[in-house]
PDB file of C-alpha atoms and ligand atoms in Angstrom:
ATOM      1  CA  UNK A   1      93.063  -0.312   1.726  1.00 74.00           C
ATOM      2  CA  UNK A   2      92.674   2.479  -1.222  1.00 89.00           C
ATOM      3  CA  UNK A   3      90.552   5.434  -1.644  1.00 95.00           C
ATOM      4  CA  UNK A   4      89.977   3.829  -4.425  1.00 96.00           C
ATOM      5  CA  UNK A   5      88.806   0.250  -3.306  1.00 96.00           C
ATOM      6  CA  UNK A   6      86.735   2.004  -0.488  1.00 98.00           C
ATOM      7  CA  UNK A   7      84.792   3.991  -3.017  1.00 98.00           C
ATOM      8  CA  UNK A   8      84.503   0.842  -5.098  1.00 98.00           C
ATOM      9  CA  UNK A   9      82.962  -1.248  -1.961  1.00 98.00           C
ATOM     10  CA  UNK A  10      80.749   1.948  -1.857  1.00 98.00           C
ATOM     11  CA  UNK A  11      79.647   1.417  -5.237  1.00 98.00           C
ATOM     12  CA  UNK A  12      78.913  -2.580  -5.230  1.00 98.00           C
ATOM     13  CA  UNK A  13      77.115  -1.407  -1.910  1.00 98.00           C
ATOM     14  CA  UNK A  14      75.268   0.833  -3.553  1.00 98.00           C
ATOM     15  CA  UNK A  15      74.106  -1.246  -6.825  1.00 98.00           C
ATOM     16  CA  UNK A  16      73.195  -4.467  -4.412  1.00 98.00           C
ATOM     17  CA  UNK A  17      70.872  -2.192  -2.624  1.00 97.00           C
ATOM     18  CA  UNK A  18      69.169  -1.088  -5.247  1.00 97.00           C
ATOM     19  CA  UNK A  19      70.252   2.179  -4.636  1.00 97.00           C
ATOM     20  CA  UNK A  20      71.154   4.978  -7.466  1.00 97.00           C
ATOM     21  CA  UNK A  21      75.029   5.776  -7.863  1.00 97.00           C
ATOM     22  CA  UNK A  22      76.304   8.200  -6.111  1.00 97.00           C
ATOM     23  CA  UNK A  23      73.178   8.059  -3.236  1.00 97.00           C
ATOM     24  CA  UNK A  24      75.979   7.231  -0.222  1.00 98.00           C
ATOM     25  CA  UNK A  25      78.280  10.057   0.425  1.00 98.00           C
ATOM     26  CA  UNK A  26      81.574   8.776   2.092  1.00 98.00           C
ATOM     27  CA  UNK A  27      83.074  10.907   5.267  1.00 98.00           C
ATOM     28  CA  UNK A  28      86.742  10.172   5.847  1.00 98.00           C
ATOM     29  CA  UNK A  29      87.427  10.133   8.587  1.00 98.00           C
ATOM     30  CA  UNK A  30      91.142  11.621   9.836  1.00 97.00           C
ATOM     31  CA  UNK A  31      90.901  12.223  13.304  1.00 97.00           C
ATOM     32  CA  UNK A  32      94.418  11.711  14.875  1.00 95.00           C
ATOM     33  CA  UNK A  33      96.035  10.718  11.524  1.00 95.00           C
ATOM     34  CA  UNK A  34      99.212  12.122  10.242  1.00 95.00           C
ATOM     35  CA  UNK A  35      98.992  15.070   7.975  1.00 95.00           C
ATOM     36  CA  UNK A  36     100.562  13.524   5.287  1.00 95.00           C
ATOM     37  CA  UNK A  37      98.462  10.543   4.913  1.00 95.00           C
ATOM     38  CA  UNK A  38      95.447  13.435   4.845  1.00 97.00           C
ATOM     39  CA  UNK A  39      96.704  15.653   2.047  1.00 97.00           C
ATOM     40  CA  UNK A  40      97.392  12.414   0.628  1.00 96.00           C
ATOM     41  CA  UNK A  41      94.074  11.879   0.226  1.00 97.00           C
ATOM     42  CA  UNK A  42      93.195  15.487  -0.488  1.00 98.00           C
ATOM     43  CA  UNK A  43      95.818  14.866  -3.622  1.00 97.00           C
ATOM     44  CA  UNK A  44      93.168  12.219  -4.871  1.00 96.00           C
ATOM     45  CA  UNK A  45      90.754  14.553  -5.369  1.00 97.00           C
ATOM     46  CA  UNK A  46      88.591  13.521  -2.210  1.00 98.00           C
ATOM     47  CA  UNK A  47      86.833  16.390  -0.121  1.00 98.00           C
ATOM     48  CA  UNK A  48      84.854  15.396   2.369  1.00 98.00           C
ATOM     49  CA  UNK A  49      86.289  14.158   5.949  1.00 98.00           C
ATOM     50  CA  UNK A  50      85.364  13.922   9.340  1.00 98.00           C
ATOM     51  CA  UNK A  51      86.785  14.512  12.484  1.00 98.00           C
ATOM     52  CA  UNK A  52      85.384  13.883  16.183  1.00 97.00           C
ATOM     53  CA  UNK A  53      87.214  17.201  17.888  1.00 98.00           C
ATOM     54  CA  UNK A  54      86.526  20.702  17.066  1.00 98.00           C
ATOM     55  CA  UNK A  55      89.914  21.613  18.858  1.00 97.00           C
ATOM     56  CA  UNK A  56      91.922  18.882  16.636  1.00 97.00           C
ATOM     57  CA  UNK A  57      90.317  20.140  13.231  1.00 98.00           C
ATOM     58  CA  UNK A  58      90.712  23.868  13.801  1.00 98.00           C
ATOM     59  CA  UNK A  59      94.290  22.897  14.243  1.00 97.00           C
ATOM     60  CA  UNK A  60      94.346  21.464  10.808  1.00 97.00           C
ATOM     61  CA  UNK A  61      91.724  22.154   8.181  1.00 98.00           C
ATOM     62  CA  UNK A  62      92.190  26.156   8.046  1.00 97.00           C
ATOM     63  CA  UNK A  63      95.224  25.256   6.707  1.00 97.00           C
ATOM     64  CA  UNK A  64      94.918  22.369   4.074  1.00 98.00           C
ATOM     65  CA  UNK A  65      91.864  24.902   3.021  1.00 97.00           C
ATOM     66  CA  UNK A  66      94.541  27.661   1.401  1.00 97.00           C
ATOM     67  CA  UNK A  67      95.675  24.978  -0.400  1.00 96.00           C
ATOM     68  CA  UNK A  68      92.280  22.599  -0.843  1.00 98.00           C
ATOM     69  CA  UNK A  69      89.216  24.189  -2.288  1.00 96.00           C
ATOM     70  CA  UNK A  70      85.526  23.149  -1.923  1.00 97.00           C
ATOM     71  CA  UNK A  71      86.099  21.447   0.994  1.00 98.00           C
ATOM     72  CA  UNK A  72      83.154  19.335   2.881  1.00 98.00           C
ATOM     73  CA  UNK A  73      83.900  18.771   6.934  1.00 98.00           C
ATOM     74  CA  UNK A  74      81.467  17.035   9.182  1.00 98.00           C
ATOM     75  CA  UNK A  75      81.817  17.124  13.401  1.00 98.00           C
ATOM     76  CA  UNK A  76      81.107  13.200  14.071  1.00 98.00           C
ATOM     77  CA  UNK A  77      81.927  13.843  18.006  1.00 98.00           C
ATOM     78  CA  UNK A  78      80.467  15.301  21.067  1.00 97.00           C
ATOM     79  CA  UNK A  79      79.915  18.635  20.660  1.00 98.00           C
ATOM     80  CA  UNK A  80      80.390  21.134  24.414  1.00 98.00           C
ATOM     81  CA  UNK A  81      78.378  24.152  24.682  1.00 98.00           C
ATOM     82  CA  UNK A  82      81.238  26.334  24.737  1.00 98.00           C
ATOM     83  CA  UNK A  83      82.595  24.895  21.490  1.00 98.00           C
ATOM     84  CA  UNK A  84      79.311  25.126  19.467  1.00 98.00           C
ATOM     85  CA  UNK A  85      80.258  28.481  17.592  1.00 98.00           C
ATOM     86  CA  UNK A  86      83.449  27.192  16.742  1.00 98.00           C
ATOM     87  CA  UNK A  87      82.290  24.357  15.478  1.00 98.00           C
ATOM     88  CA  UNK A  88      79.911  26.382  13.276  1.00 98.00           C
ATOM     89  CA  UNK A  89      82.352  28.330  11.860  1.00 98.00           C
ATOM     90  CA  UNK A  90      84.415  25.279  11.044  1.00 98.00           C
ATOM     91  CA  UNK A  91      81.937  22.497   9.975  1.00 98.00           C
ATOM     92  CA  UNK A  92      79.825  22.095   7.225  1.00 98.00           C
ATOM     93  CA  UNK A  93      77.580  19.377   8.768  1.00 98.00           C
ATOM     94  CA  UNK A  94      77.558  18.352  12.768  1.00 99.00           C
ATOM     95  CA  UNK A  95      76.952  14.930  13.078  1.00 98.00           C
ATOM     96  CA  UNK A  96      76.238  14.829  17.168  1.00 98.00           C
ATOM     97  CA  UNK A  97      73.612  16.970  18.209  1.00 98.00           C
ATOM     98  CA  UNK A  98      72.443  14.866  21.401  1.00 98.00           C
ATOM     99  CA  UNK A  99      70.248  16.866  23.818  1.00 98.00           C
ATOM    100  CA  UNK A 100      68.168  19.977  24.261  1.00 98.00           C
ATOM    101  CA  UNK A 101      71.136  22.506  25.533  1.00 98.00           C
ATOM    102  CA  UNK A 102      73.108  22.199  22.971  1.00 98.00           C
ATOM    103  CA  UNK A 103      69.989  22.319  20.339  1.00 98.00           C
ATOM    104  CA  UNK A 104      69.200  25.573  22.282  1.00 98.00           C
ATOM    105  CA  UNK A 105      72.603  26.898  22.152  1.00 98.00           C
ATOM    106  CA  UNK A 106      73.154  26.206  18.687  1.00 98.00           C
ATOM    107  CA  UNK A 107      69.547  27.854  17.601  1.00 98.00           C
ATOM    108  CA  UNK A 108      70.780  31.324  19.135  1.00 98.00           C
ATOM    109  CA  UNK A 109      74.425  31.274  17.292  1.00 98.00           C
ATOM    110  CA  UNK A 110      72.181  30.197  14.147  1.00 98.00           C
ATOM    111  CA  UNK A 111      70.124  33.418  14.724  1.00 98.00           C
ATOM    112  CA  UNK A 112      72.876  35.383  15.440  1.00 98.00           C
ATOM    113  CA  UNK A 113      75.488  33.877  13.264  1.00 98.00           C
ATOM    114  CA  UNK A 114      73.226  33.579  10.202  1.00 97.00           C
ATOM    115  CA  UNK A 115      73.839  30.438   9.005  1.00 97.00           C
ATOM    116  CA  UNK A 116      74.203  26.943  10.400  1.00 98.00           C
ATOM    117  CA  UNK A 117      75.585  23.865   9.747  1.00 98.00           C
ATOM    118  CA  UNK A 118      73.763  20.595   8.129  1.00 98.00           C
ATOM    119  CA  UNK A 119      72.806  18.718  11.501  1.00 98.00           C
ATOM    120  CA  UNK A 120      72.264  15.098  11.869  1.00 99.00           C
ATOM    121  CA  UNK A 121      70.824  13.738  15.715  1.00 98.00           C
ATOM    122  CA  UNK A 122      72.765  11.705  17.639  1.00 98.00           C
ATOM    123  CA  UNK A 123      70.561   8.552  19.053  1.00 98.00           C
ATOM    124  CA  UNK A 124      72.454   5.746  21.406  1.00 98.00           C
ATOM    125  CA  UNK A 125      70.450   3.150  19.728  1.00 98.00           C
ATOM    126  CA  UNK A 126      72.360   0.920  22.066  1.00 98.00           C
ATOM    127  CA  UNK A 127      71.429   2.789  25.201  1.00 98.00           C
ATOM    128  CA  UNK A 128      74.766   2.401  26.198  1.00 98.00           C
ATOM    129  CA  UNK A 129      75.580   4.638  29.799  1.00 95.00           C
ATOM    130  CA  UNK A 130      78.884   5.427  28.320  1.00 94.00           C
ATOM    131  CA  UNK A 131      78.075   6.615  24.904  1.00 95.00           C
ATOM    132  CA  UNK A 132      76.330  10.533  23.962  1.00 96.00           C
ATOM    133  CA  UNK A 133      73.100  10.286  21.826  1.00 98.00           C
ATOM    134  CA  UNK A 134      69.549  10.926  22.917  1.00 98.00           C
ATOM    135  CA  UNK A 135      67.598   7.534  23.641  1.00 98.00           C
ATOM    136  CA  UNK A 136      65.232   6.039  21.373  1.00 98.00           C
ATOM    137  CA  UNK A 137      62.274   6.369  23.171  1.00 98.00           C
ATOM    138  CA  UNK A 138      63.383  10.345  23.009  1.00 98.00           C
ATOM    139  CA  UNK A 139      63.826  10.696  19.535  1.00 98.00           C
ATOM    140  CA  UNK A 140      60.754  11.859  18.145  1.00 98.00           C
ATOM    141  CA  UNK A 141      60.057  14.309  20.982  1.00 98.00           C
ATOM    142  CA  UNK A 142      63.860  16.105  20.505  1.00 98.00           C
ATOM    143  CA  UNK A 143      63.608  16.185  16.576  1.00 98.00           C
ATOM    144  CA  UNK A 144      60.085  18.271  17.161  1.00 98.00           C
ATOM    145  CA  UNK A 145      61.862  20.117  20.005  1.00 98.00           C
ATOM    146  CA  UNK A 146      64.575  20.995  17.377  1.00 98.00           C
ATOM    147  CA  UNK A 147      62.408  21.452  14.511  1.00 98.00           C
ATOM    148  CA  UNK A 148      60.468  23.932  16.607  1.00 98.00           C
ATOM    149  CA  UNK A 149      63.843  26.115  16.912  1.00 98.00           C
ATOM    150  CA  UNK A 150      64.346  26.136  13.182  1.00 98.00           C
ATOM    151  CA  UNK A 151      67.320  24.155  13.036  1.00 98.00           C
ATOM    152  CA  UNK A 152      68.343  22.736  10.032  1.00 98.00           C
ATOM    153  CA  UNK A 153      67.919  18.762  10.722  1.00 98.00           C
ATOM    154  CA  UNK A 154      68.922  16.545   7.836  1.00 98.00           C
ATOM    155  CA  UNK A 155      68.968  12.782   9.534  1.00 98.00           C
ATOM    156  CA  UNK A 156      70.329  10.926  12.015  1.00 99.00           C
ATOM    157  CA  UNK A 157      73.394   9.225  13.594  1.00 98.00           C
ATOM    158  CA  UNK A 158      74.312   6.235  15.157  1.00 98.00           C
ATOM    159  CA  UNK A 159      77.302   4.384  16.328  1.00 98.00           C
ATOM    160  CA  UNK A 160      76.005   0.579  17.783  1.00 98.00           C
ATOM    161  CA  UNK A 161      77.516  -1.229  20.499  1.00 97.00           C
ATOM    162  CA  UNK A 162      81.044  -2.821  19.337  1.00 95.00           C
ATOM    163  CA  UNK A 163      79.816  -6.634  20.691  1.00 94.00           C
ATOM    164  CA  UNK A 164      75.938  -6.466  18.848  1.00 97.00           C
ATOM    165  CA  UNK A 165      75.083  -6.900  15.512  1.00 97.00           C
ATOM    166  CA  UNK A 166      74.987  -3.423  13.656  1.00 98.00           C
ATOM    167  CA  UNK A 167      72.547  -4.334  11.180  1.00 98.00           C
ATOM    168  CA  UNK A 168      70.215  -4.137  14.243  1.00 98.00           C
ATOM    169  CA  UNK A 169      71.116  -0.716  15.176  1.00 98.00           C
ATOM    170  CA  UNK A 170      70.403   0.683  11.622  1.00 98.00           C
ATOM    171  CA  UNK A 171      67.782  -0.564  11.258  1.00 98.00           C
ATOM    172  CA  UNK A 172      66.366   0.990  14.242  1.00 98.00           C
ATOM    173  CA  UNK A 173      68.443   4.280  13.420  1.00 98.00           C
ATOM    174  CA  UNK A 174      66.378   4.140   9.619  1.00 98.00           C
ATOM    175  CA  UNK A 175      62.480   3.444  11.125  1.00 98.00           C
ATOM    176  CA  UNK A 176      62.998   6.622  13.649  1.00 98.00           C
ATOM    177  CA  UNK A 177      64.091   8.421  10.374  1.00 98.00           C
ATOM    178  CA  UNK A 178      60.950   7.165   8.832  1.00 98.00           C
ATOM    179  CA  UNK A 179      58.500   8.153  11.178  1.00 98.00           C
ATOM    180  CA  UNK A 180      60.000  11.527  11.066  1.00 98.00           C
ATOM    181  CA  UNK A 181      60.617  12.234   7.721  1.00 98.00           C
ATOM    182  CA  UNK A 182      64.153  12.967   7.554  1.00 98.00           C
ATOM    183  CA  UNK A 183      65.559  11.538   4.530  1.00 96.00           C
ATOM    184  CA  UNK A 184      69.909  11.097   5.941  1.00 98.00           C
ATOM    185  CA  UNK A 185      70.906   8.246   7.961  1.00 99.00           C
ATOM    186  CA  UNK A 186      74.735   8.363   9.059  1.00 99.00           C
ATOM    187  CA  UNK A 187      75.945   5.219  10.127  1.00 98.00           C
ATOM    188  CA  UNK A 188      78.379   2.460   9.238  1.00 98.00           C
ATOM    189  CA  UNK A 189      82.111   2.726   9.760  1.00 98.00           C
ATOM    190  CA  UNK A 190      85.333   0.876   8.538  1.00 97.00           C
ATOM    191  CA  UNK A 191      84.391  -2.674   9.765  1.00 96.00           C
ATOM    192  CA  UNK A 192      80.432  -2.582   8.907  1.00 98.00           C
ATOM    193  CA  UNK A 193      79.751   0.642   6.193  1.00 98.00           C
ATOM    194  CA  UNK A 194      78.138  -2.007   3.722  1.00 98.00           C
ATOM    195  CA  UNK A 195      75.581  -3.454   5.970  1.00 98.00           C
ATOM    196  CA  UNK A 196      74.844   0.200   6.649  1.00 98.00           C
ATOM    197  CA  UNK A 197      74.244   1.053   3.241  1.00 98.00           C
ATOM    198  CA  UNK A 198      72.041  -2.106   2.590  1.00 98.00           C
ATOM    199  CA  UNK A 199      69.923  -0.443   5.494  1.00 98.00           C
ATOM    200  CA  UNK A 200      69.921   2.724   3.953  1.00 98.00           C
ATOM    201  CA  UNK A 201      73.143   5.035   4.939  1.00 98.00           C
ATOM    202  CA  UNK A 202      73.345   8.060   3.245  1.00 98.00           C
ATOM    203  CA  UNK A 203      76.473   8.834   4.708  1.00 98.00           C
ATOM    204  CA  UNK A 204      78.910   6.281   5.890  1.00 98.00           C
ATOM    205  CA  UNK A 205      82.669   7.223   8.292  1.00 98.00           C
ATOM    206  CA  UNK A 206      85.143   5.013   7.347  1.00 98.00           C
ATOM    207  CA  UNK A 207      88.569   6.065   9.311  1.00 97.00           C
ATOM    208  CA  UNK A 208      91.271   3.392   9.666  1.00 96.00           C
ATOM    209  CA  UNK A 209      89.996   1.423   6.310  1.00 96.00           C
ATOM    210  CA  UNK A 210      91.418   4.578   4.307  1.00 96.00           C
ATOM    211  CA  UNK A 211      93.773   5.759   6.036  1.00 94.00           C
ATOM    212  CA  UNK A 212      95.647   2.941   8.115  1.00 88.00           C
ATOM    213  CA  UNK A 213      94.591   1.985  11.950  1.00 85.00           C
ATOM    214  CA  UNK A 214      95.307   5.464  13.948  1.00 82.00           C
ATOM    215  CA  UNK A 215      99.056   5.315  15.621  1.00 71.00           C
ATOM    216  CA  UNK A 216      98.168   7.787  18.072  1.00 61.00           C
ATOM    217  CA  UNK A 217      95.157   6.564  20.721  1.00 58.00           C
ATOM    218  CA  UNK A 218      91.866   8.954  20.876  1.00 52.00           C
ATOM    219  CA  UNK A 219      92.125  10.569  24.537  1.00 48.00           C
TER     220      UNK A 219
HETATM  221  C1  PLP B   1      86.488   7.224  14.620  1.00 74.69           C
HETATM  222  C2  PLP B   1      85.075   7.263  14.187  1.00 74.69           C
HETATM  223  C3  PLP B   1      84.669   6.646  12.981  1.00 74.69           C
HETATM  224  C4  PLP B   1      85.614   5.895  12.061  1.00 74.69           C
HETATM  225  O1  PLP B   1      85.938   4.667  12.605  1.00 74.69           O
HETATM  226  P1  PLP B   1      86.756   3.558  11.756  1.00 74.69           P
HETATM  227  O2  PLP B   1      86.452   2.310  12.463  1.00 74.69           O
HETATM  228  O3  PLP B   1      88.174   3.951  11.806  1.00 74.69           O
HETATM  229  O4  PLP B   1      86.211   3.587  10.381  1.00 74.69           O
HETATM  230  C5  PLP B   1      83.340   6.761  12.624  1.00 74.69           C
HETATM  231  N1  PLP B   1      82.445   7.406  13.389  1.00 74.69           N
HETATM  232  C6  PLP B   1      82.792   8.011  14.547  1.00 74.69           C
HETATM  233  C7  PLP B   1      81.753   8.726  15.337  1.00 74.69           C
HETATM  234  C8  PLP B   1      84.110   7.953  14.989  1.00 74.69           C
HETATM  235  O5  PLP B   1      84.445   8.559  16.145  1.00 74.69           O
END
């Protein structure tokens, strides 16, 4: 599928809701693709992509940025400690901000540093062992615990259990946002970014929908 037919689906997405043009900003998402099939997209005019490894994208974007102005990057994966002022330096928004350490350690580079990054929470709506995110019954208490060290929080994150229903999960992901005023919600991917947007996404992922399914696996 297109940029183009993507941003359309976006749009029809958009207008079903109810929802003003332009209200869904789409991430694409080109972890582990090829660097052609990324400037490729970069040639359409798009800006704004995401990537789930701070290594991976500072191996990339420094250099599509000589040639690529105004771009818009956003860390949609775990985020280590040691990492976090990398990351920083690199990302304009960071997607997975999960538990109090790394809200700590990212307050003091913010102080020091200046200037941080757009952050979104990370919550395992699923409350999945294997998967990073702070539990629901959590949430409120970390976004106060963050709020209370100044950091920029915009929304949160979510990415649902592959075998439930996702409408589910963002819904759940859009009443914490609610209850604690925080006006993005990042969720919906390739196979469910409509349902997401009917539920209120303000920023959807799609990956292997733009850009082809990824040849070379994650790990
Ligand atoms: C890879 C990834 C996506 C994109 O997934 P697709 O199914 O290819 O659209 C979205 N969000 C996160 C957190 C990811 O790691």
């Amino acid at each position: 599928m297109s940029l183009a037919e993507i941003k359309s689906r976006i749009e029809t997405a958009e207008a079903a809701a109810g929802r003003a043009p332009g209200s869904v900003k789409l991430i694409a998402v080109s972890k582990v693709q090829p660097n052609d099939r990324v400037q490729a997209v970069l040639e359409e005019g798009h800006r704004c992509f995401g990537e789930n490894r701070v290594q991976e994208a500072a191996g990339k974007w420094p250099d599509f940025s000589k040639t690529f102005e105004n771009l818009d990057l956003h860390l949609i994966g775990p985020l280590q400690t040691n990492k976090a002022r990398q990351a920083m330096e690199l990302f304009h928004a960071i997607h997975s901000v999960d538990r109090p350490k790394l809200a700590k350690t990212l307050a003091r580079l913010a102080q020091e540093m200046g200037h941080c990054p757009d952050l979104f929470i990370q919550v395992n709506t699923g409350e999945e062992a294997q998967k990073a995110g702070i539990l629901p019954k959590e949430a409120d208490g970390f976004i106060a615990e963050c709020r209370a060290l100044d950091l920029p929080v915009k929304g949160l994150m979510c990415i649902p259990p592959v075998e439930e229903e996702a409408s589910l999960h963002f819904a759940l992901l859009a009443k914490l946002a609610k209850r604690n005023d925080l006006d993005s919600l990042s969720m919906g991917m390739s196979s469910d970014f409509e349902k997401a947007i009917a539920l209120g996404a303000t920023h959807v992922r799609v990956g292997s929908a733009i850009f082809g399914a990824r040849v070379k696996p994650e790990e």
